[in-house]
CSV table of N, CA, C and O in Angstrom, one decimal:
chain,number,residue,atom,x,y,z
A,144,MET,N,0.8,-1.2,0.0
A,144,MET,CA,0.0,0.0,0.0
A,144,MET,C,0.9,1.2,0.0
A,144,MET,O,1.9,1.3,0.7
A,145,ASP,N,0.5,2.2,-0.8
A,145,ASP,CA,1.2,3.5,-0.9
A,145,ASP,C,1.1,4.2,0.5
A,145,ASP,O,0.1,4.2,1.1
A,146,HIS,N,2.2,4.8,0.9
A,146,HIS,CA,2.2,5.6,2.2
A,146,HIS,C,1.2,6.7,2.2
A,146,HIS,O,0.6,6.9,3.2
A,147,ASP,N,1.0,7.4,1.0
A,147,ASP,CA,0.0,8.5,1.0
A,147,ASP,C,-1.4,7.9,1.2
A,147,ASP,O,-2.2,8.5,1.8
A,148,ASP,N,-1.6,6.7,0.6
A,148,ASP,CA,-2.9,6.1,0.8
A,148,ASP,C,-3.2,5.8,2.2
A,148,ASP,O,-4.3,6.0,2.8
A,149,LEU,N,-2.2,5.3,2.9
A,149,LEU,CA,-2.3,4.9,4.3
A,149,LEU,C,-2.6,6.2,5.2
A,149,LEU,O,-3.4,6.2,6.0
A,150,ASP,N,-1.8,7.2,4.9
A,150,ASP,CA,-2.1,8.5,5.6
A,150,ASP,C,-3.5,9.0,5.4
A,150,ASP,O,-4.1,9.4,6.4
A,151,ALA,N,-4.0,8.9,4.2
A,151,ALA,CA,-5.4,9.3,3.9
A,151,ALA,C,-6.4,8.4,4.7
A,151,ALA,O,-7.4,9.0,5.2
A,152,LEU,N,-6.1,7.1,4.8
A,152,LEU,CA,-7.0,6.3,5.5
A,152,LEU,C,-7.0,6.6,7.0
A,152,LEU,O,-8.0,6.6,7.7
A,153,VAL,N,-5.8,6.8,7.6
A,153,VAL,CA,-5.7,7.2,9.0
A,153,VAL,C,-6.4,8.5,9.2
A,153,VAL,O,-7.1,8.7,10.3
A,154,ASP,N,-6.3,9.5,8.3
A,154,ASP,CA,-7.0,10.8,8.5
A,154,ASP,C,-8.5,10.7,8.5
A,154,ASP,O,-9.1,11.6,9.0
A,155,ARG,N,-9.0,9.5,8.0
A,155,ARG,CA,-10.5,9.3,8.1
A,155,ARG,C,-11.0,9.1,9.5
A,155,ARG,O,-12.2,9.3,9.8
A,156,VAL,N,-10.1,8.7,10.4
A,156,VAL,CA,-10.5,8.5,11.8
A,156,VAL,C,-10.3,9.8,12.5
A,156,VAL,O,-9.2,10.3,12.7
A,157,PRO,N,-11.4,10.3,13.0
A,157,PRO,CA,-11.3,11.6,13.8
A,157,PRO,C,-10.6,11.3,15.1
A,157,PRO,O,-10.6,10.2,15.7
A,158,LEU,N,-9.9,12.4,15.6
A,158,LEU,CA,-9.2,12.2,16.9
A,158,LEU,C,-10.3,12.0,18.0
A,158,LEU,O,-11.4,12.5,17.9
A,159,GLY,N,-9.9,11.2,19.0
A,159,GLY,CA,-10.8,10.9,20.1
A,159,GLY,C,-11.7,9.8,19.7
A,159,GLY,O,-11.5,9.0,18.7
A,160,TRP,N,-12.8,9.6,20.4
A,160,TRP,CA,-13.8,8.6,20.1
A,160,TRP,C,-14.9,9.1,19.2
A,160,TRP,O,-15.3,10.3,19.4
A,161,SER,N,-15.3,8.3,18.3
A,161,SER,CA,-16.4,8.7,17.4
A,161,SER,C,-17.2,7.4,17.1
A,161,SER,O,-16.7,6.3,17.1
A,162,ARG,N,-18.5,7.7,16.8
A,162,ARG,CA,-19.4,6.6,16.3
A,162,ARG,C,-19.3,6.7,14.8
A,162,ARG,O,-19.5,7.7,14.2
A,163,GLN,N,-19.0,5.5,14.2
A,163,GLN,CA,-18.9,5.4,12.7
A,163,GLN,C,-19.7,4.3,12.1
A,163,GLN,O,-20.0,3.3,12.9
A,164,GLU,N,-20.1,4.4,10.9
A,164,GLU,CA,-20.8,3.4,10.2
A,164,GLU,C,-19.7,2.6,9.4
A,164,GLU,O,-19.0,3.1,8.6
A,165,VAL,N,-19.7,1.2,9.6
A,165,VAL,CA,-18.8,0.4,8.9
A,165,VAL,C,-19.6,-0.8,8.3
A,165,VAL,O,-20.1,-1.6,9.1
A,166,ASP,N,-19.7,-0.8,7.0
A,166,ASP,CA,-20.5,-1.9,6.4
A,166,ASP,C,-21.9,-2.0,6.9
A,166,ASP,O,-22.4,-3.1,7.2
A,167,GLY,N,-22.5,-0.9,7.2
A,167,GLY,CA,-23.9,-0.9,7.7
A,167,GLY,C,-24.1,-1.2,9.1
A,167,GLY,O,-25.2,-1.3,9.6
A,168,ARG,N,-22.9,-1.2,9.9
A,168,ARG,CA,-23.0,-1.5,11.3
A,168,ARG,C,-22.4,-0.3,12.1
A,168,ARG,O,-21.4,0.3,11.6
A,169,ALA,N,-22.9,-0.1,13.3
A,169,ALA,CA,-22.3,0.9,14.1
A,169,ALA,C,-21.0,0.5,14.8
A,169,ALA,O,-21.0,-0.6,15.3
A,170,TRP,N,-20.0,1.3,14.8
A,170,TRP,CA,-18.7,1.0,15.4
A,170,TRP,C,-18.3,2.2,16.3
A,170,TRP,O,-18.7,3.4,15.9
A,171,GLY,N,-17.6,2.0,17.3
A,171,GLY,CA,-17.0,3.0,18.1
A,171,GLY,C,-15.5,3.0,17.7
A,171,GLY,O,-14.9,1.9,17.8
A,172,VAL,N,-15.0,4.1,17.2
A,172,VAL,CA,-13.6,4.1,16.7
A,172,VAL,C,-12.9,5.2,17.5
A,172,VAL,O,-13.4,6.3,17.7
A,173,THR,N,-11.6,4.9,17.9
A,173,THR,CA,-10.8,5.9,18.6
A,173,THR,C,-9.5,6.1,18.0
A,173,THR,O,-8.8,5.1,17.6
A,174,ARG,N,-9.0,7.3,17.8
A,174,ARG,CA,-7.7,7.6,17.4
A,174,ARG,C,-7.0,8.6,18.4
A,174,ARG,O,-7.6,9.6,18.7
A,175,VAL,N,-5.8,8.2,18.8
A,175,VAL,CA,-5.0,9.0,19.7
A,175,VAL,C,-3.7,9.2,19.0
A,175,VAL,O,-3.0,8.2,18.6
A,176,ASP,N,-3.3,10.5,18.8
A,176,ASP,CA,-2.0,10.8,18.2
A,176,ASP,C,-1.0,11.0,19.3
A,176,ASP,O,-1.3,11.5,20.4
A,177,HIS,N,0.3,10.6,19.0
A,177,HIS,CA,1.4,10.8,19.9
A,177,HIS,C,2.5,11.5,19.2
A,177,HIS,O,2.6,11.5,18.0
A,178,ALA,N,3.5,12.0,20.0
A,178,ALA,CA,4.7,12.6,19.5
A,178,ALA,C,4.4,13.6,18.3
A,178,ALA,O,5.0,13.5,17.3
A,179,GLY,N,3.5,14.5,18.6
A,179,GLY,CA,3.2,15.5,17.6
A,179,GLY,C,2.6,14.9,16.3
A,179,GLY,O,2.8,15.5,15.3
A,180,GLY,N,1.9,13.8,16.4
A,180,GLY,CA,1.3,13.2,15.2
A,180,GLY,C,2.2,12.3,14.5
A,180,GLY,O,1.9,11.7,13.4
A,181,ARG,N,3.4,12.0,15.0
A,181,ARG,CA,4.3,11.1,14.3
A,181,ARG,C,3.9,9.6,14.5
A,181,ARG,O,4.4,8.7,13.8
A,182,SER,N,3.0,9.4,15.5
A,182,SER,CA,2.5,8.0,15.7
A,182,SER,C,1.0,8.2,16.1
A,182,SER,O,0.6,9.2,16.7
A,183,SER,N,0.3,7.1,15.8
A,183,SER,CA,-1.2,7.1,16.2
A,183,SER,C,-1.5,5.7,16.6
A,183,SER,O,-1.0,4.7,16.1
A,184,THR,N,-2.5,5.7,17.5
A,184,THR,CA,-3.1,4.4,18.0
A,184,THR,C,-4.5,4.5,17.5
A,184,THR,O,-5.2,5.5,17.8
A,185,ILE,N,-5.0,3.4,16.8
A,185,ILE,CA,-6.3,3.4,16.3
A,185,ILE,C,-7.0,2.1,16.8
A,185,ILE,O,-6.4,1.0,16.7
A,186,GLU,N,-8.1,2.2,17.4
A,186,GLU,CA,-8.9,1.1,17.9
A,186,GLU,C,-10.3,1.2,17.5
A,186,GLU,O,-10.9,2.3,17.4
A,187,GLY,N,-11.0,0.1,17.3
A,187,GLY,CA,-12.4,0.1,16.9
A,187,GLY,C,-13.1,-1.2,17.4
A,187,GLY,O,-12.5,-2.2,17.5
A,188,GLU,N,-14.4,-1.0,17.7
A,188,GLU,CA,-15.2,-2.2,18.1
A,188,GLU,C,-16.6,-2.0,17.5
A,188,GLU,O,-17.1,-0.9,17.6
A,189,GLU,N,-17.1,-3.0,17.0
A,189,GLU,CA,-18.5,-3.0,16.5
A,189,GLU,C,-19.4,-2.9,17.7
A,189,GLU,O,-19.3,-3.7,18.7
A,190,LEU,N,-20.3,-1.9,17.8
A,190,LEU,CA,-21.2,-1.7,18.9
A,190,LEU,C,-22.3,-2.8,18.8
A,190,LEU,O,-23.0,-2.9,17.9
A,191,GLY,N,-22.3,-3.6,19.9
A,191,GLY,CA,-23.3,-4.7,19.9
A,191,GLY,C,-22.9,-5.9,19.1
A,191,GLY,O,-23.7,-6.8,18.8
A,192,GLY,N,-21.7,-6.0,18.6
A,192,GLY,CA,-21.2,-7.1,17.8
A,192,GLY,C,-19.8,-7.5,18.2
A,192,GLY,O,-19.3,-7.1,19.2
A,193,ALA,N,-19.3,-8.4,17.4
A,193,ALA,CA,-18.0,-9.0,17.7
A,193,ALA,C,-16.8,-8.4,17.0
A,193,ALA,O,-15.7,-8.8,17.2
A,194,GLY,N,-17.1,-7.5,16.0
A,194,GLY,CA,-16.0,-6.9,15.3
A,194,GLY,C,-15.0,-6.1,16.1
A,194,GLY,O,-15.4,-5.3,17.0
A,195,ARG,N,-13.7,-6.2,15.8
A,195,ARG,CA,-12.7,-5.5,16.6
A,195,ARG,C,-11.5,-5.2,15.6
A,195,ARG,O,-11.3,-5.9,14.7
A,196,MET,N,-10.8,-4.1,15.9
A,196,MET,CA,-9.6,-3.8,15.2
A,196,MET,C,-8.7,-2.9,16.0
A,196,MET,O,-9.3,-2.1,16.8
A,197,SER,N,-7.4,-3.1,15.9
A,197,SER,CA,-6.5,-2.2,16.6
A,197,SER,C,-5.2,-2.2,15.9
A,197,SER,O,-4.7,-3.2,15.4
A,198,ALA,N,-4.6,-1.0,15.9
A,198,ALA,CA,-3.3,-0.9,15.2
A,198,ALA,C,-2.6,0.4,15.6
A,198,ALA,O,-3.2,1.3,16.2
A,199,ASN,N,-1.3,0.3,15.4
A,199,ASN,CA,-0.4,1.5,15.6
A,199,ASN,C,0.1,1.9,14.2
A,199,ASN,O,0.3,1.1,13.4
A,200,VAL,N,0.2,3.2,14.1
A,200,VAL,CA,0.7,3.8,12.8
A,200,VAL,C,1.9,4.7,13.1
A,200,VAL,O,1.8,5.5,14.0
A,201,TRP,N,3.0,4.4,12.4
A,201,TRP,CA,4.2,5.3,12.6
A,201,TRP,C,4.5,6.0,11.3
A,201,TRP,O,4.5,5.4,10.3
A,202,ARG,N,4.7,7.3,11.5
A,202,ARG,CA,5.1,8.1,10.3
A,202,ARG,C,6.6,8.4,10.5
A,202,ARG,O,7.0,9.2,11.4
A,203,THR,N,7.4,7.8,9.7
A,203,THR,CA,8.9,7.9,9.8
A,203,THR,C,9.4,8.6,8.5
A,203,THR,O,8.7,8.8,7.6
A,204,ALA,N,10.7,8.8,8.5
A,204,ALA,CA,11.4,9.4,7.3
A,204,ALA,C,11.2,8.5,6.1
A,204,ALA,O,11.2,9.0,5.0
A,205,SER,N,11.1,7.2,6.4
A,205,SER,CA,10.9,6.3,5.2
A,205,SER,C,9.5,6.1,4.8
A,205,SER,O,9.2,5.3,3.9
A,206,GLY,N,8.5,6.7,5.5
A,206,GLY,CA,7.1,6.6,5.1
A,206,GLY,C,6.2,6.3,6.3
A,206,GLY,O,6.7,6.3,7.5
A,207,THR,N,5.0,5.9,6.0
A,207,THR,CA,4.0,5.6,7.0
A,207,THR,C,3.9,4.1,7.1
A,207,THR,O,3.8,3.4,6.1
A,208,HIS,N,3.9,3.6,8.3
A,208,HIS,CA,3.9,2.1,8.5
A,208,HIS,C,2.7,1.7,9.4
A,208,HIS,O,2.5,2.3,10.5
A,209,LEU,N,2.0,0.7,9.0
A,209,LEU,CA,0.8,0.2,9.8
A,209,LEU,C,1.3,-1.1,10.5
A,209,LEU,O,1.9,-2.0,9.9
A,210,LYS,N,1.1,-1.1,11.8
A,210,LYS,CA,1.4,-2.2,12.6
A,210,LYS,C,0.2,-2.7,13.4
A,210,LYS,O,-0.2,-2.2,14.5
A,211,PRO,N,-0.5,-3.6,12.8
A,211,PRO,CA,-1.8,-4.2,13.4
A,211,PRO,C,-1.4,-4.9,14.7
A,211,PRO,O,-0.3,-5.4,14.9
A,212,CYS,N,-2.4,-4.9,15.6
A,212,CYS,CA,-2.2,-5.5,16.9
A,212,CYS,C,-2.9,-6.9,16.9
A,212,CYS,O,-4.1,-7.0,17.0
A,213,GLU,N,-2.1,-7.9,16.7
A,213,GLU,CA,-2.6,-9.3,16.8
A,213,GLU,C,-3.7,-9.6,15.9
A,213,GLU,O,-4.7,-10.3,16.3
A,214,MET,N,-3.7,-9.1,14.7
A,214,MET,CA,-4.7,-9.4,13.6
A,214,MET,C,-4.0,-9.0,12.3
A,214,MET,O,-3.0,-8.3,12.2
A,215,PRO,N,-4.6,-9.6,11.2
A,215,PRO,CA,-4.1,-9.3,9.9
A,215,PRO,C,-4.3,-7.8,9.5
A,215,PRO,O,-5.3,-7.2,9.9
A,216,ALA,N,-3.3,-7.2,8.8
A,216,ALA,CA,-3.4,-5.8,8.4
A,216,ALA,C,-4.7,-5.6,7.6
A,216,ALA,O,-5.3,-4.6,7.7
A,217,GLU,N,-5.1,-6.6,6.8
A,217,GLU,CA,-6.3,-6.4,6.0
A,217,GLU,C,-7.6,-6.2,6.8
A,217,GLU,O,-8.5,-5.5,6.4
A,218,GLN,N,-7.6,-6.8,8.0
A,218,GLN,CA,-8.7,-6.6,8.9
A,218,GLN,C,-8.8,-5.1,9.3
A,218,GLN,O,-9.9,-4.5,9.4
A,219,VAL,N,-7.7,-4.5,9.6
A,219,VAL,CA,-7.7,-3.1,10.0
A,219,VAL,C,-8.0,-2.2,8.8
A,219,VAL,O,-8.8,-1.3,8.8
A,220,LEU,N,-7.4,-2.5,7.6
A,220,LEU,CA,-7.6,-1.7,6.4
A,220,LEU,C,-9.1,-1.8,6.0
A,220,LEU,O,-9.6,-0.8,5.5
A,221,ARG,N,-9.7,-2.9,6.1
A,221,ARG,CA,-11.1,-3.0,5.8
A,221,ARG,C,-12.0,-2.0,6.5
A,221,ARG,O,-12.8,-1.3,5.9
A,222,VAL,N,-11.7,-1.9,7.8
A,222,VAL,CA,-12.5,-0.9,8.6
A,222,VAL,C,-12.1,0.5,8.2
A,222,VAL,O,-13.0,1.4,8.0
A,223,LEU,N,-10.8,0.8,8.0
A,223,LEU,CA,-10.4,2.2,7.6
A,223,LEU,C,-11.0,2.6,6.3
A,223,LEU,O,-11.4,3.7,6.1
A,224,ARG,N,-11.0,1.6,5.3
A,224,ARG,CA,-11.5,1.9,4.0
A,224,ARG,C,-13.0,2.2,4.0
A,224,ARG,O,-13.6,2.9,3.1
A,225,ALA,N,-13.7,1.6,5.0
A,225,ALA,CA,-15.2,1.8,5.1
A,225,ALA,C,-15.6,3.1,5.7
A,225,ALA,O,-16.8,3.5,5.6
A,226,LEU,N,-14.7,3.8,6.3
A,226,LEU,CA,-15.0,5.1,6.9
A,226,LEU,C,-15.1,6.2,5.9
A,226,LEU,O,-14.5,6.1,4.8
A,227,PRO,N,-16.0,7.2,6.1
A,227,PRO,CA,-16.1,8.3,5.1
A,227,PRO,C,-14.8,9.1,5.1
A,227,PRO,O,-14.1,9.2,6.1
A,228,PRO,N,-14.5,9.6,3.9
A,228,PRO,CA,-13.3,10.5,3.8
A,228,PRO,C,-13.4,11.7,4.8
A,228,PRO,O,-14.5,12.2,5.1
A,229,ALA,N,-12.2,12.1,5.3
A,229,ALA,CA,-12.2,13.2,6.3
A,229,ALA,C,-12.6,14.5,5.6
A,229,ALA,O,-12.4,14.7,4.4
């Protein structure tokens, strides 16, 4: 995935907690930025369901890197892609 594409997907997640629609289901999604925005923690859970996602994102000199937490990257990317553009 292109680093710019990943940045755009991360930017779809508002800072703090928000209620989002993901594939027709309600999700609670949280983004917390650290180190002046050079890293972000993103977590999400389907409200009233079993869906979960969690990842850290690092913005380094070599680009933006997605590090999912104990799940496939595609699981995180599916949720991020379903969010409306910022």
